Amino acid sequence: MAFTAEKLAADDRFLAAILHCADQMLSIYRESPRIASIFAAQQRWLMAHAGFALHYGYPGDGKSGLYSGRFIDFAVRNDIASRNTAAAFMQEMLAYRFLRPVPGPDKRTRYLEPTETAEQHFTRWLVAHLMILDSLDGGERADKVSADPSAMTAAIQPRIARAIIGSEAVRNPGPTFNLFNWANTGGLVMDYLISRLPEFPRTAERVAVGPLSLREIREQFMISNTHLKRLLTQAAAMESVGWTAPSRKGDFWLSRRFILEYWNYQAAKFAIIDAAAEAVLGPAVREPQARRVS
């Protein structure tokens, strides 16, 4: 049986999974900032999922194929983006060669499909998440998908997309999470901050993550000083982050509320991914002794 969000959120081992996931997203960014920019803010992430799902076959939708008009209507109808933002995203994906034109059933419509580069990176995202689930219960999800990545990704991804797009827990985890994840590059900054957690005692109101270098963050994620300081100032005003000494000195800390927003978001997302994988792959094959995340 697939993990539930409640079961994951209650599992203390899930912290290691969260930290590993944050590290994976940061690793993808370092290897390919352009492809990782799609994961850097929730709106772009949702649009990417929508595009893949429309291409593969969105569950419950009788239409098939990805083209600009269908994508834009879908983004607007599901409150993901405005028409102009959705249209600009499609043009950006074409310019970056993550999408390409292909022949379709209607010669008057310009059909599109993800390129090999886009599919490979999405499959990597999926397998990374499945490996983390496997580490919690000894399942073999990642191996099954890796044995036939194109077919498995095409079957699993639309189920993930539909559930994510319809999930309040994923789309609106809390005010501090939303502050970061709806800002340009903010999602990556948030992943970086969470990745610094040494531990998370659930009774602690604040957890120190050590000194924070704004310069290092700016250089790593190509974010302007003004934008970064604005994000941190707003988060500090919400009492979600701060420094142990005045004038941004001392150790940087994250509040319990902020960490739990991120924790519960990840639990909801991983539960969705597990349910989609189980629907396609069948129940996870578990070893007698579940492995732990290293």
mmCIF file of C-alpha atoms in Angstrom:
data_model
loop_
_atom_site.group_PDB
_atom_site.id
_atom_site.type_symbol
_atom_site.label_atom_id
_atom_site.label_comp_id
_atom_site.label_asym_id
_atom_site.label_seq_id
_atom_site.Cartn_x
_atom_site.Cartn_y
_atom_site.Cartn_z
ATOM 1 C CA MET A 1 0.000 0.000 0.000
ATOM 2 C CA ALA A 2 1.292 3.454 -0.921
ATOM 3 C CA PHE A 3 2.528 5.806 1.784
ATOM 4 C CA THR A 4 0.065 8.421 2.982
ATOM 5 C CA ALA A 5 1.116 12.008 3.614
ATOM 6 C CA GLU A 6 0.203 11.567 7.278
ATOM 7 C CA LYS A 7 2.428 8.501 7.653
ATOM 8 C CA LEU A 8 5.376 10.216 6.003
ATOM 9 C CA ALA A 9 4.952 13.389 8.031
ATOM 10 C CA ALA A 10 4.959 11.366 11.247
ATOM 11 C CA ASP A 11 8.100 9.393 10.347
ATOM 12 C CA ASP A 12 11.243 10.884 11.870
ATOM 13 C CA ARG A 13 13.324 9.186 9.147
ATOM 14 C CA PHE A 14 11.591 11.414 6.616
ATOM 15 C CA LEU A 15 13.895 14.303 7.585
ATOM 16 C CA ALA A 16 16.774 12.476 5.910
ATOM 17 C CA ALA A 17 14.577 12.019 2.853
ATOM 18 C CA ILE A 18 13.757 15.725 2.778
ATOM 19 C CA LEU A 19 17.404 16.716 3.056
ATOM 20 C CA HIS A 20 18.374 14.255 0.327
ATOM 21 C CA CYS A 21 15.644 15.608 -1.948
ATOM 22 C CA ALA A 22 16.843 19.188 -1.397
ATOM 23 C CA ASP A 23 20.397 18.097 -2.222
ATOM 24 C CA GLN A 24 19.170 16.413 -5.415
ATOM 25 C CA MET A 25 17.403 19.563 -6.599
ATOM 26 C CA LEU A 26 20.517 21.624 -5.881
ATOM 27 C CA SER A 27 22.651 19.089 -7.746
ATOM 28 C CA ILE A 28 20.423 19.344 -10.816
ATOM 29 C CA TYR A 29 20.716 23.128 -10.672
ATOM 30 C CA ARG A 30 24.502 23.044 -10.516
ATOM 31 C CA GLU A 31 24.661 20.711 -13.510
ATOM 32 C CA SER A 32 22.095 22.553 -15.618
ATOM 33 C CA PRO A 33 20.847 25.940 -14.313
ATOM 34 C CA ARG A 34 18.582 26.357 -17.316
ATOM 35 C CA ILE A 35 16.671 23.096 -16.822
ATOM 36 C CA ALA A 36 16.658 23.570 -13.045
ATOM 37 C CA SER A 37 15.071 27.001 -13.453
ATOM 38 C CA ILE A 38 11.867 25.092 -14.162
ATOM 39 C CA PHE A 39 11.971 23.757 -10.592
ATOM 40 C CA ALA A 40 12.951 27.110 -9.083
ATOM 41 C CA ALA A 41 9.413 28.466 -8.599
ATOM 42 C CA GLN A 42 6.122 26.672 -8.137
ATOM 43 C CA GLN A 43 4.336 28.291 -11.079
ATOM 44 C CA ARG A 44 6.973 27.118 -13.549
ATOM 45 C CA TRP A 45 7.068 23.671 -11.925
ATOM 46 C CA LEU A 46 3.296 23.327 -12.280
ATOM 47 C CA MET A 47 3.414 24.476 -15.902
ATOM 48 C CA ALA A 48 6.131 21.921 -16.666
ATOM 49 C CA HIS A 49 4.037 19.143 -15.122
ATOM 50 C CA ALA A 50 1.008 20.307 -17.086
ATOM 51 C CA GLY A 51 2.937 20.291 -20.360
ATOM 52 C CA PHE A 52 4.306 16.794 -19.844
ATOM 53 C CA ALA A 53 0.892 15.474 -18.819
ATOM 54 C CA LEU A 54 -0.903 16.975 -21.811
ATOM 55 C CA HIS A 55 1.732 15.416 -24.066
ATOM 56 C CA TYR A 56 1.532 11.970 -22.467
ATOM 57 C CA GLY A 57 -2.250 12.047 -21.991
ATOM 58 C CA TYR A 58 -3.905 13.903 -19.130
ATOM 59 C CA PRO A 59 -6.131 11.519 -17.125
ATOM 60 C CA GLY A 60 -9.836 12.052 -17.745
ATOM 61 C CA ASP A 61 -9.283 14.324 -20.753
ATOM 62 C CA GLY A 62 -10.420 12.910 -24.070
ATOM 63 C CA LYS A 63 -8.053 15.118 -26.052
ATOM 64 C CA SER A 64 -4.455 14.213 -26.801
ATOM 65 C CA GLY A 65 -1.330 16.101 -27.776
ATOM 66 C CA LEU A 66 0.445 19.226 -26.598
ATOM 67 C CA TYR A 67 -0.019 22.516 -28.411
ATOM 68 C CA SER A 68 0.031 26.124 -27.284
ATOM 69 C CA GLY A 69 -3.708 26.774 -27.309
ATOM 70 C CA ARG A 70 -4.497 23.687 -25.275
ATOM 71 C CA PHE A 71 -1.674 24.344 -22.809
ATOM 72 C CA ILE A 72 -2.658 27.981 -22.269
ATOM 73 C CA ASP A 73 -6.337 27.113 -21.748
ATOM 74 C CA PHE A 74 -5.351 24.378 -19.295
ATOM 75 C CA ALA A 75 -3.051 26.679 -17.292
ATOM 76 C CA VAL A 76 -5.741 29.345 -17.008
ATOM 77 C CA ARG A 77 -8.543 26.875 -16.204
ATOM 78 C CA ASN A 78 -6.519 25.303 -13.390
ATOM 79 C CA ASP A 79 -5.374 28.648 -11.947
ATOM 80 C CA ILE A 80 -1.716 27.961 -12.701
ATOM 81 C CA ALA A 81 -0.873 31.014 -14.799
ATOM 82 C CA SER A 82 -2.320 33.820 -16.880
ATOM 83 C CA ARG A 83 -2.609 33.444 -20.634
ATOM 84 C CA ASN A 84 0.391 35.689 -21.231
ATOM 85 C CA THR A 85 2.569 33.872 -18.681
ATOM 86 C CA ALA A 86 1.635 30.453 -20.072
ATOM 87 C CA ALA A 87 2.320 31.572 -23.652
ATOM 88 C CA ALA A 88 5.697 33.043 -22.654
ATOM 89 C CA PHE A 89 6.621 29.794 -20.878
ATOM 90 C CA MET A 90 5.932 27.786 -24.036
ATOM 91 C CA GLN A 91 8.082 30.122 -26.116
ATOM 92 C CA GLU A 92 10.871 29.888 -23.547
ATOM 93 C CA MET A 93 10.778 26.069 -23.610
ATOM 94 C CA LEU A 94 11.018 26.138 -27.408
ATOM 95 C CA ALA A 95 13.899 28.619 -27.315
ATOM 96 C CA TYR A 96 15.771 26.458 -24.787
ATOM 97 C CA ARG A 97 15.042 23.384 -26.921
ATOM 98 C CA PHE A 98 13.117 21.593 -24.222
ATOM 99 C CA LEU A 99 10.177 21.446 -26.654
ATOM 100 C CA ARG A 100 10.131 20.878 -30.415
ATOM 101 C CA PRO A 101 7.457 20.870 -33.134
ATOM 102 C CA VAL A 102 6.174 17.498 -34.374
ATOM 103 C CA PRO A 103 3.549 16.400 -36.922
ATOM 104 C CA GLY A 104 0.067 16.003 -35.481
ATOM 105 C CA PRO A 105 -3.399 14.832 -36.473
ATOM 106 C CA ASP A 106 -4.540 18.375 -37.278
ATOM 107 C CA LYS A 107 -2.284 20.042 -39.844
ATOM 108 C CA ARG A 108 -3.583 23.469 -38.852
ATOM 109 C CA THR A 109 -2.260 23.014 -35.296
ATOM 110 C CA ARG A 110 1.399 23.190 -34.311
ATOM 111 C CA TYR A 111 1.915 20.189 -32.066
ATOM 112 C CA LEU A 112 4.867 20.026 -29.676
ATOM 113 C CA GLU A 113 6.709 17.339 -27.723
ATOM 114 C CA PRO A 114 9.403 17.346 -25.010
ATOM 115 C CA THR A 115 12.921 16.811 -26.329
ATOM 116 C CA GLU A 116 15.134 13.994 -25.091
ATOM 117 C CA THR A 117 16.910 16.430 -22.783
ATOM 118 C CA ALA A 118 13.658 17.461 -21.109
ATOM 119 C CA GLU A 119 12.447 13.864 -20.763
ATOM 120 C CA GLN A 120 15.762 12.690 -19.338
ATOM 121 C CA HIS A 121 15.782 15.387 -16.689
ATOM 122 C CA PHE A 122 12.191 14.711 -15.714
ATOM 123 C CA THR A 123 12.893 10.986 -15.479
ATOM 124 C CA ARG A 124 15.852 11.812 -13.251
ATOM 125 C CA TRP A 125 13.532 13.855 -11.018
ATOM 126 C CA LEU A 126 11.081 10.959 -10.833
ATOM 127 C CA VAL A 127 13.708 8.274 -10.163
ATOM 128 C CA ALA A 128 15.337 10.408 -7.448
ATOM 129 C CA HIS A 129 12.017 10.626 -5.621
ATOM 130 C CA LEU A 130 11.314 6.909 -6.065
ATOM 131 C CA MET A 131 14.760 6.043 -4.706
ATOM 132 C CA ILE A 132 13.969 8.030 -1.575
ATOM 133 C CA LEU A 133 10.666 6.165 -1.158
ATOM 134 C CA ASP A 134 12.500 2.865 -1.684
ATOM 135 C CA SER A 135 14.986 3.813 1.024
ATOM 136 C CA LEU A 136 12.121 4.134 3.494
ATOM 137 C CA ASP A 137 10.522 0.739 2.900
ATOM 138 C CA GLY A 138 12.947 -1.353 0.835
ATOM 139 C CA GLY A 139 10.791 -1.145 -2.314
ATOM 140 C CA GLU A 140 12.024 -1.448 -5.892
ATOM 141 C CA ARG A 141 10.171 1.394 -7.587
ATOM 142 C CA ALA A 142 13.252 3.158 -8.963
ATOM 143 C CA ASP A 143 14.655 -0.047 -10.473
ATOM 144 C CA LYS A 144 11.367 -0.762 -12.241
ATOM 145 C CA VAL A 145 11.192 2.710 -13.766
ATOM 146 C CA SER A 146 14.868 2.669 -14.714
ATOM 147 C CA ALA A 147 14.346 -0.620 -16.585
ATOM 148 C CA ASP A 148 12.011 1.144 -19.058
ATOM 149 C CA PRO A 149 12.257 4.869 -18.305
ATOM 150 C CA SER A 150 10.386 6.285 -21.298
ATOM 151 C CA ALA A 151 7.325 4.066 -20.964
ATOM 152 C CA MET A 152 7.203 4.222 -17.183
ATOM 153 C CA THR A 153 7.584 7.995 -17.040
ATOM 154 C CA ALA A 154 4.847 8.423 -19.662
ATOM 155 C CA ALA A 155 2.512 6.252 -17.590
ATOM 156 C CA ILE A 156 3.296 7.666 -14.135
ATOM 157 C CA GLN A 157 3.798 11.391 -14.786
ATOM 158 C CA PRO A 158 0.216 12.309 -15.831
ATOM 159 C CA ARG A 159 -1.106 10.742 -12.618
ATOM 160 C CA ILE A 160 1.364 12.802 -10.596
ATOM 161 C CA ALA A 161 0.468 15.966 -12.484
ATOM 162 C CA ARG A 162 -3.273 15.578 -11.994
ATOM 163 C CA ALA A 163 -2.920 14.924 -8.271
ATOM 164 C CA ILE A 164 -0.446 17.762 -7.724
ATOM 165 C CA ILE A 165 -2.545 20.274 -9.629
ATOM 166 C CA GLY A 166 -5.551 19.316 -7.509
ATOM 167 C CA SER A 167 -3.712 19.247 -4.161
ATOM 168 C CA GLU A 168 -4.109 22.167 -1.772
ATOM 169 C CA ALA A 169 -1.388 20.668 0.455
ATOM 170 C CA VAL A 170 1.116 20.857 -2.428
ATOM 171 C CA ARG A 171 0.010 24.116 -3.965
ATOM 172 C CA ASN A 172 -0.538 26.046 -0.728
ATOM 173 C CA PRO A 173 1.577 24.555 2.085
ATOM 174 C CA GLY A 174 1.844 27.755 4.124
ATOM 175 C CA PRO A 175 2.743 31.455 3.994
ATOM 176 C CA THR A 176 6.534 31.178 4.303
ATOM 177 C CA PHE A 177 6.799 28.300 1.840
ATOM 178 C CA ASN A 178 4.624 30.251 -0.593
ATOM 179 C CA LEU A 179 6.751 33.371 -0.168
ATOM 180 C CA PHE A 180 9.843 31.503 -1.338
ATOM 181 C CA ASN A 181 8.301 29.144 -3.846
ATOM 182 C CA TRP A 182 6.374 31.737 -5.820
ATOM 183 C CA ALA A 183 9.396 34.042 -6.086
ATOM 184 C CA ASN A 184 11.823 33.764 -8.978
ATOM 185 C CA THR A 185 14.599 31.361 -7.846
ATOM 186 C CA GLY A 186 13.041 31.375 -4.380
ATOM 187 C CA GLY A 187 12.389 27.641 -4.426
ATOM 188 C CA LEU A 188 16.103 26.940 -4.842
ATOM 189 C CA VAL A 189 16.991 29.340 -2.034
ATOM 190 C CA MET A 190 14.489 27.537 0.188
ATOM 191 C CA ASP A 191 15.930 24.122 -0.744
ATOM 192 C CA TYR A 192 19.379 25.452 0.135
ATOM 193 C CA LEU A 193 18.240 26.721 3.539
ATOM 194 C CA ILE A 194 16.491 23.447 4.363
ATOM 195 C CA SER A 195 19.507 21.434 3.192
ATOM 196 C CA ARG A 196 21.531 23.149 5.945
ATOM 197 C CA LEU A 197 19.406 21.620 8.731
ATOM 198 C CA PRO A 198 21.573 19.523 11.059
ATOM 199 C CA GLU A 199 18.484 17.973 12.705
ATOM 200 C CA PHE A 200 14.901 18.828 13.577
ATOM 201 C CA PRO A 201 13.780 18.268 17.154
ATOM 202 C CA ARG A 202 10.010 18.610 16.772
ATOM 203 C CA THR A 203 9.673 20.537 20.020
ATOM 204 C CA ALA A 204 12.238 23.175 19.026
ATOM 205 C CA GLU A 205 10.788 26.554 18.076
ATOM 206 C CA ARG A 206 13.936 27.423 16.092
ATOM 207 C CA VAL A 207 16.754 25.396 14.560
ATOM 208 C CA ALA A 208 20.125 27.070 13.894
ATOM 209 C CA VAL A 209 21.819 26.143 10.597
ATOM 210 C CA GLY A 210 25.097 27.975 11.143
ATOM 211 C CA PRO A 211 26.458 31.161 9.520
ATOM 212 C CA LEU A 212 24.793 32.187 6.266
ATOM 213 C CA SER A 213 26.689 33.799 3.400
ATOM 214 C CA LEU A 214 24.392 35.934 1.254
ATOM 215 C CA ARG A 215 27.210 36.320 -1.246
ATOM 216 C CA GLU A 216 27.479 32.550 -1.634
ATOM 217 C CA ILE A 217 23.725 32.271 -2.246
ATOM 218 C CA ARG A 218 23.768 35.124 -4.784
ATOM 219 C CA GLU A 219 26.637 33.606 -6.734
ATOM 220 C CA GLN A 220 25.320 30.052 -6.593
ATOM 221 C CA PHE A 221 21.777 30.838 -7.745
ATOM 222 C CA MET A 222 22.406 33.993 -9.782
ATOM 223 C CA ILE A 223 19.945 35.966 -7.689
ATOM 224 C CA SER A 224 20.281 39.697 -7.216
ATOM 225 C CA ASN A 225 21.253 41.120 -3.839
ATOM 226 C CA THR A 226 18.050 43.178 -3.764
ATOM 227 C CA HIS A 227 15.825 40.189 -4.520
ATOM 228 C CA LEU A 228 17.541 37.936 -1.964
ATOM 229 C CA LYS A 229 17.475 40.536 0.815
ATOM 230 C CA ARG A 230 13.806 41.251 0.098
ATOM 231 C CA LEU A 231 12.956 37.547 0.430
ATOM 232 C CA LEU A 232 14.847 37.146 3.699
ATOM 233 C CA THR A 233 13.506 40.412 5.111
ATOM 234 C CA GLN A 234 9.916 39.347 4.405
ATOM 235 C CA ALA A 235 10.530 35.908 5.895
ATOM 236 C CA ALA A 236 12.142 37.500 8.964
ATOM 237 C CA ALA A 237 9.134 39.818 9.391
ATOM 238 C CA MET A 238 6.999 36.648 9.490
ATOM 239 C CA GLU A 239 9.338 35.324 12.240
ATOM 240 C CA SER A 240 10.138 32.352 10.010
ATOM 241 C CA VAL A 241 13.886 32.992 9.697
ATOM 242 C CA GLY A 242 16.455 35.169 11.404
ATOM 243 C CA TRP A 243 19.914 35.591 12.871
ATOM 244 C CA THR A 244 20.997 34.986 16.454
ATOM 245 C CA ALA A 245 22.695 38.403 16.610
ATOM 246 C CA PRO A 246 21.664 41.864 15.327
ATOM 247 C CA SER A 247 22.553 43.177 11.866
ATOM 248 C CA ARG A 248 22.472 39.707 10.313
ATOM 249 C CA LYS A 249 25.260 38.396 12.495
ATOM 250 C CA GLY A 250 25.684 35.067 14.218
ATOM 251 C CA ASP A 251 23.986 31.837 13.170
ATOM 252 C CA PHE A 252 21.005 31.781 10.847
ATOM 253 C CA TRP A 253 17.895 29.981 12.101
ATOM 254 C CA LEU A 254 14.698 28.534 10.649
ATOM 255 C CA SER A 255 11.465 28.487 12.598
ATOM 256 C CA ARG A 256 9.616 25.309 13.489
ATOM 257 C CA ARG A 257 6.587 26.558 11.535
ATOM 258 C CA PHE A 258 8.621 27.099 8.365
ATOM 259 C CA ILE A 259 10.292 23.687 8.616
ATOM 260 C CA LEU A 260 6.926 21.986 9.143
ATOM 261 C CA GLU A 261 5.473 23.746 6.103
ATOM 262 C CA TYR A 262 8.308 22.332 4.013
ATOM 263 C CA TRP A 263 8.084 18.937 5.752
ATOM 264 C CA ASN A 264 4.314 18.619 5.173
ATOM 265 C CA TYR A 265 4.625 19.786 1.569
ATOM 266 C CA GLN A 266 7.218 17.101 0.886
ATOM 267 C CA ALA A 267 5.075 14.476 2.613
ATOM 268 C CA ALA A 268 2.084 15.386 0.435
ATOM 269 C CA LYS A 269 4.204 15.392 -2.735
ATOM 270 C CA PHE A 270 5.903 12.076 -1.982
ATOM 271 C CA ALA A 271 2.544 10.467 -1.154
ATOM 272 C CA ILE A 272 1.215 11.578 -4.543
ATOM 273 C CA ILE A 273 4.276 10.199 -6.328
ATOM 274 C CA ASP A 274 4.006 6.892 -4.442
ATOM 275 C CA ALA A 275 0.303 6.521 -5.258
ATOM 276 C CA ALA A 276 0.974 7.183 -8.952
ATOM 277 C CA ALA A 277 3.853 4.703 -8.976
ATOM 278 C CA GLU A 278 1.769 2.040 -7.246
ATOM 279 C CA ALA A 279 -1.066 2.485 -9.753
ATOM 280 C CA VAL A 280 1.359 1.742 -12.619
ATOM 281 C CA LEU A 281 3.961 -0.550 -11.044
ATOM 282 C CA GLY A 282 1.852 -2.322 -8.462
ATOM 283 C CA PRO A 283 2.599 -2.419 -4.714
ATOM 284 C CA ALA A 284 6.224 -1.879 -3.769
ATOM 285 C CA VAL A 285 8.216 -5.084 -3.312
ATOM 286 C CA ARG A 286 9.687 -4.661 0.134
ATOM 287 C CA GLU A 287 12.660 -6.318 1.705
ATOM 288 C CA PRO A 288 12.209 -7.924 5.149
ATOM 289 C CA GLN A 289 14.300 -5.156 6.709
ATOM 290 C CA ALA A 290 13.626 -1.677 5.313
ATOM 291 C CA ARG A 291 16.697 0.321 4.372
ATOM 292 C CA ARG A 292 17.298 3.724 5.857
ATOM 293 C CA VAL A 293 18.205 6.879 3.962
ATOM 294 C CA SER A 294 21.952 7.407 4.162
#
